Amino acid sequence: MSFNESEVNALLPAVKTLVNKVVKQNLAEGFLFSAGTDTQIMAYEAVKYKPDIPCLTLAFKHGQPKDAEYVKKMVELLHLNHETYQFDKDDVFKFYPQGVEALKKFDPMEIRNSLPVYIGLTLLKAQGIKTVYTGDALDELFGYPWQFHLTEEQFAIKQQEMWAEMGFASFPMAASLGMEIKAPYQDPEFMTWAKQLPIKYKINFNNGVKYGKWILRKAYEDVLPHDIIWRPKAPLEAGTGTEVLRTYFNDIIEEKEFNEKKAAIKAEDDVEIQDIEQLLYYEVFRKKFGKPKDVYPKVEGAVECPKCHSHLKTKIQFCKICGAYPI
């Protein structure tokens, strides 16, 4: 997408001013820090007001977290009051039931992605911290890599659909712990600006590579190292290393028992279970809330998921309860 260099340069100071403003307006006592584009920019601004803010990074001990090298560089650059907590399999088994209950769903990817956040919140709470920074909403406002192939018209439609259904796991998880999430990118002033921003400033090229959050990267490339501000987008489960969790559950239940439980759930609840990981999450959900079709009953305008029979008002063809796609 073409852009005018002088036009961009004129815009950059205002971008920095706005980000600084919303970070200041939403000050938090602690920081869940991944060193992704969203949190690295927030950290740069936050330490101006809270130089000693506790920053916590989560990494799965048995995985290969992709955030580690970027976290180390940002900690050294900004002299962050930082800690990395390496959670292990025991932590996962201790906290996944609480994660399922807080989110009221059993979508494996959602639970897997959210567990590091939940564990991090419990650790920060133990330090007496009640409000926590997250970078939630920046991807939804600026676009995901899987949308890069869309035409501008298609991208605009997908953005509208996402904005209508934006929701973030950190909020109900924090609420379940008596805590509050501070998300500067969800500040009304920032959201209004981002929604009106031309697409060419959201997704564009740098050295022949297409990036999301483009204008924000441009605004901070003079104060943050190039390899950090222009790091590729990494899914949360890849950044924390929890992507390996899907296989870590396989030795918990033998195949014969899994197949028996899977068949019983299909017969009794009319829910299709895809693997052992989802089975464990579903058992917690079922005990706490009941059958999905009863928990999320039919309402006008809702779509019925063919896999779990929850009813949802959605245009994105994705079941937020069990993770089925398309629905």
XYZ file of C-alpha atoms in Angstrom:
327
model
C 0.000 0.000 0.000
C 1.475 3.335 -1.017
C 1.903 6.193 1.426
C 3.299 9.709 1.454
C 6.536 9.834 3.488
C 6.140 13.460 4.565
C 2.531 12.797 5.516
C 3.593 9.869 7.675
C 6.390 11.833 9.355
C 3.962 14.601 10.204
C 1.626 12.077 11.826
C 4.174 10.289 14.036
C 4.472 12.868 16.882
C 0.697 12.820 17.344
C 0.750 9.028 17.520
C 3.310 9.100 20.326
C 1.414 11.814 22.157
C -1.807 9.807 22.041
C -0.193 6.572 23.245
C 1.539 8.418 26.077
C -1.771 10.027 27.042
C -3.805 6.806 27.217
C -1.054 4.992 29.132
C -1.038 7.841 31.679
C -4.853 7.921 31.839
C -4.960 4.208 32.638
C -2.112 3.809 35.099
C -1.738 0.364 36.645
C 0.189 -1.036 39.594
C 1.648 -3.992 37.673
C 2.375 -5.128 34.129
C 1.895 -8.426 32.294
C 4.781 -7.942 29.898
C 5.360 -9.991 26.744
C 7.623 -7.584 24.814
C 5.289 -7.842 21.850
C 4.731 -4.606 19.927
C 1.759 -3.705 22.110
C 3.454 -4.135 25.501
C 6.903 -2.885 24.501
C 5.416 0.457 23.422
C 3.281 0.641 26.558
C 6.303 -0.119 28.742
C 8.316 2.647 27.064
C 5.616 5.138 28.060
C 4.641 3.616 31.419
C 8.109 3.838 32.983
C 7.964 7.608 32.503
C 5.278 7.660 35.197
C 6.063 4.488 37.164
C 9.798 3.721 36.763
C 9.633 0.820 39.227
C 6.387 -0.765 38.033
C 6.616 -4.543 38.555
C 6.713 -6.258 35.146
C 5.991 -9.971 34.954
C 6.619 -12.282 32.010
C 5.276 -15.832 31.898
C 7.099 -18.682 30.165
C 6.234 -22.370 30.072
C 9.192 -24.280 31.497
C 8.742 -27.206 29.127
C 8.150 -25.162 25.970
C 10.209 -22.876 23.752
C 8.897 -19.359 24.475
C 9.614 -16.978 21.623
C 9.283 -13.831 23.777
C 12.403 -14.478 25.877
C 15.046 -12.752 23.730
C 12.895 -9.664 23.207
C 11.993 -9.469 26.876
C 15.665 -9.509 27.843
C 16.479 -6.653 25.459
C 13.563 -4.508 26.646
C 14.405 -5.089 30.308
C 17.969 -3.914 29.701
C 16.877 -0.971 27.559
C 14.248 0.409 29.954
C 15.810 -0.867 33.209
C 12.548 -2.586 34.034
C 11.702 -3.946 37.459
C 11.168 -7.318 35.863
C 10.693 -10.979 36.671
C 10.116 -14.005 34.449
C 8.112 -16.781 36.042
C 8.632 -20.183 34.486
C 5.460 -22.103 35.158
C 5.409 -25.866 34.792
C 3.024 -28.738 34.314
C 1.986 -28.640 37.969
C 0.939 -24.994 37.605
C -1.096 -25.875 34.532
C -2.989 -28.631 36.347
C -3.490 -26.434 39.386
C -4.925 -23.467 37.500
C -6.690 -24.735 34.384
C -9.946 -25.505 36.260
C -10.003 -21.940 37.575
C -9.332 -20.633 34.072
C -12.240 -22.631 32.645
C -14.547 -21.351 35.386
C -13.481 -17.731 34.935
C -13.960 -17.830 31.152
C -17.043 -20.074 31.130
C -15.838 -21.966 28.053
C -13.785 -25.019 27.068
C -12.151 -23.896 23.820
C -8.655 -25.479 24.033
C -6.823 -22.647 22.312
C -8.531 -19.991 24.423
C -7.792 -21.788 27.686
C -4.239 -22.609 26.595
C -3.583 -18.990 25.599
C -5.174 -17.620 28.746
C -3.482 -19.795 31.366
C -0.247 -17.749 31.466
C -2.312 -14.604 32.010
C -4.276 -16.218 34.831
C -1.139 -17.550 36.502
C 0.491 -14.144 36.138
C -2.483 -12.405 37.708
C -2.380 -14.732 40.720
C 1.317 -13.959 41.200
C 0.774 -10.213 40.967
C -2.186 -10.428 43.344
C 0.061 -12.158 45.883
C 2.259 -9.039 45.753
C -0.728 -6.871 46.677
C -1.222 -5.589 43.130
C -4.833 -4.934 42.159
C -4.567 -3.237 38.748
C -2.581 -4.681 35.842
C -1.559 -3.401 32.411
C -2.225 -5.548 29.348
C -1.869 -4.816 25.637
C -5.368 -6.081 24.807
C -7.155 -4.722 21.704
C -4.242 -3.576 19.550
C -4.423 -6.602 17.236
C -8.170 -6.239 16.860
C -7.878 -2.539 16.080
C -4.955 -2.862 13.662
C -5.374 -6.317 12.118
C -3.896 -9.791 12.379
C -1.335 -11.361 10.021
C -3.971 -13.827 8.798
C -5.823 -10.820 7.363
C -2.876 -9.527 5.319
C -4.104 -11.169 2.108
C -7.484 -9.412 2.203
C -8.405 -6.533 -0.059
C -8.934 -3.185 1.653
C -12.697 -3.630 1.342
C -12.589 -7.155 2.821
C -10.274 -6.001 5.613
C -12.614 -3.150 6.532
C -15.520 -5.599 6.813
C -13.532 -8.001 8.997
C -12.494 -5.119 11.234
C -16.116 -4.106 11.754
C -17.036 -7.697 12.610
C -14.216 -7.987 15.148
C -14.993 -4.657 16.765
C -18.601 -5.734 17.274
C -17.488 -8.819 19.209
C -14.278 -7.762 20.934
C -13.740 -9.473 24.259
C -10.593 -10.355 26.176
C -9.956 -13.217 28.571
C -7.880 -11.065 30.898
C -10.953 -9.114 32.055
C -13.117 -11.969 33.425
C -10.031 -13.696 34.821
C -8.965 -10.554 36.667
C -12.523 -10.003 37.908
C -12.616 -13.567 39.260
C -9.563 -12.689 41.354
C -10.892 -9.325 42.536
C -8.487 -7.456 40.253
C -8.837 -4.983 37.388
C -7.229 -4.860 33.957
C -5.941 -1.542 32.652
C -5.836 -1.673 28.849
C -4.741 1.675 27.355
C -5.549 0.542 23.810
C -9.163 0.175 24.905
C -9.291 3.758 26.075
C -12.206 5.344 24.128
C -9.942 8.073 22.755
C -7.439 5.574 21.368
C -10.142 3.290 19.977
C -11.888 6.150 18.183
C -8.599 7.214 16.593
C -7.638 3.665 15.621
C -11.006 2.842 14.082
C -10.849 5.912 11.863
C -7.228 5.361 10.824
C -6.717 4.566 7.121
C -5.853 0.918 6.498
C -2.521 1.844 4.876
C -1.360 3.040 8.304
C -2.433 -0.190 9.982
C -0.856 -2.686 7.585
C 2.052 -1.840 5.313
C 5.549 -2.819 4.265
C 8.914 -2.327 5.906
C 11.949 -3.508 3.938
C 9.709 -5.647 1.740
C 7.932 -7.376 4.642
C 4.288 -6.709 5.472
C 3.547 -5.741 9.090
C 0.523 -4.977 11.212
C 0.475 -2.055 13.706
C 2.577 -0.294 11.096
C 2.142 3.342 12.140
C 2.903 2.511 15.771
C 6.084 0.711 14.788
C 7.096 3.717 12.659
C 6.373 6.094 15.546
C 8.670 4.232 17.941
C 11.414 2.958 15.640
C 13.591 5.943 16.601
C 13.529 5.068 20.318
C 13.296 1.261 20.332
C 15.824 -1.084 18.672
C 14.922 -2.052 15.114
C 14.806 -5.805 15.748
C 12.421 -5.248 18.661
C 9.963 -2.776 17.205
C 9.888 -4.687 13.910
C 9.643 -8.152 15.466
C 7.079 -10.419 13.784
C 3.749 -11.079 15.452
C 3.884 -14.219 17.639
C 0.667 -15.830 18.913
C 0.403 -15.761 22.704
C 0.790 -19.536 22.958
C 4.004 -19.352 20.911
C 5.337 -16.386 22.868
C 4.857 -18.125 26.215
C 5.653 -21.627 24.967
C 2.248 -23.103 25.843
C 1.697 -24.362 22.296
C 3.187 -27.686 23.436
C 0.441 -28.121 26.030
C -1.865 -29.784 23.521
C 0.417 -32.842 23.604
C 1.245 -32.675 27.322
C -2.233 -33.880 28.225
C -2.057 -37.025 26.115
C -0.540 -39.207 28.819
C -3.174 -38.292 31.413
C -5.875 -40.568 30.033
C -5.429 -43.771 28.064
C -6.933 -43.890 24.601
C -9.571 -46.471 25.551
C -10.838 -44.365 28.465
C -10.784 -41.211 26.331
C -12.866 -42.837 23.601
C -15.362 -44.108 26.172
C -15.736 -40.677 27.761
C -15.945 -39.006 24.365
C -18.762 -41.349 23.308
C -20.629 -40.860 26.598
C -20.478 -37.078 26.316
C -21.739 -37.231 22.746
C -24.624 -39.478 23.798
C -25.596 -37.576 26.952
C -24.763 -33.946 26.115
C -24.578 -33.996 22.301
C -21.118 -32.419 22.492
C -18.231 -33.499 20.266
C -14.891 -33.641 22.084
C -11.825 -33.369 19.862
C -8.965 -34.463 22.125
C -7.854 -35.187 25.685
C -7.000 -31.560 26.387
C -10.511 -30.436 25.502
C -11.995 -33.323 27.484
C -10.291 -32.112 30.674
C -11.562 -28.572 30.128
C -15.052 -29.818 29.274
C -15.326 -31.915 32.424
C -14.692 -28.782 34.507
C -17.171 -26.758 32.446
C -19.856 -29.450 32.640
C -19.540 -29.856 36.408
C -19.584 -26.114 37.065
C -22.137 -24.874 34.534
C -24.012 -27.769 32.902
C -24.632 -28.681 29.268
C -23.513 -25.993 26.795
C -26.916 -25.910 25.075
C -28.493 -25.070 28.452
C -25.802 -22.610 29.507
C -26.030 -20.795 26.167
C -29.668 -21.383 25.094
C -31.344 -20.410 21.856
C -32.111 -16.705 21.503
C -33.272 -14.667 18.548
C -30.489 -13.981 16.051
C -28.126 -16.559 17.539
C -26.140 -19.184 15.602
C -26.042 -22.752 16.918
C -22.640 -24.411 17.087
C -22.846 -27.856 15.443
C -20.166 -29.263 17.784
C -21.352 -28.173 21.255
C -24.816 -26.707 20.485
C -24.145 -23.454 22.285
C -26.007 -20.512 20.797
C -24.041 -17.365 20.025
C -24.681 -14.085 18.291
C -21.686 -13.952 15.978
C -20.663 -13.165 12.422
C -17.146 -14.555 12.625
C -18.121 -18.245 12.212
C -16.188 -19.236 15.313
C -17.612 -20.843 18.448
C -16.259 -18.950 21.416
C -17.339 -21.738 23.755
C -15.758 -24.887 22.295
C -13.520 -23.416 19.558
C -15.276 -25.048 16.575
C -14.763 -23.459 13.151
C -16.634 -22.771 10.963
C -20.079 -22.657 12.508
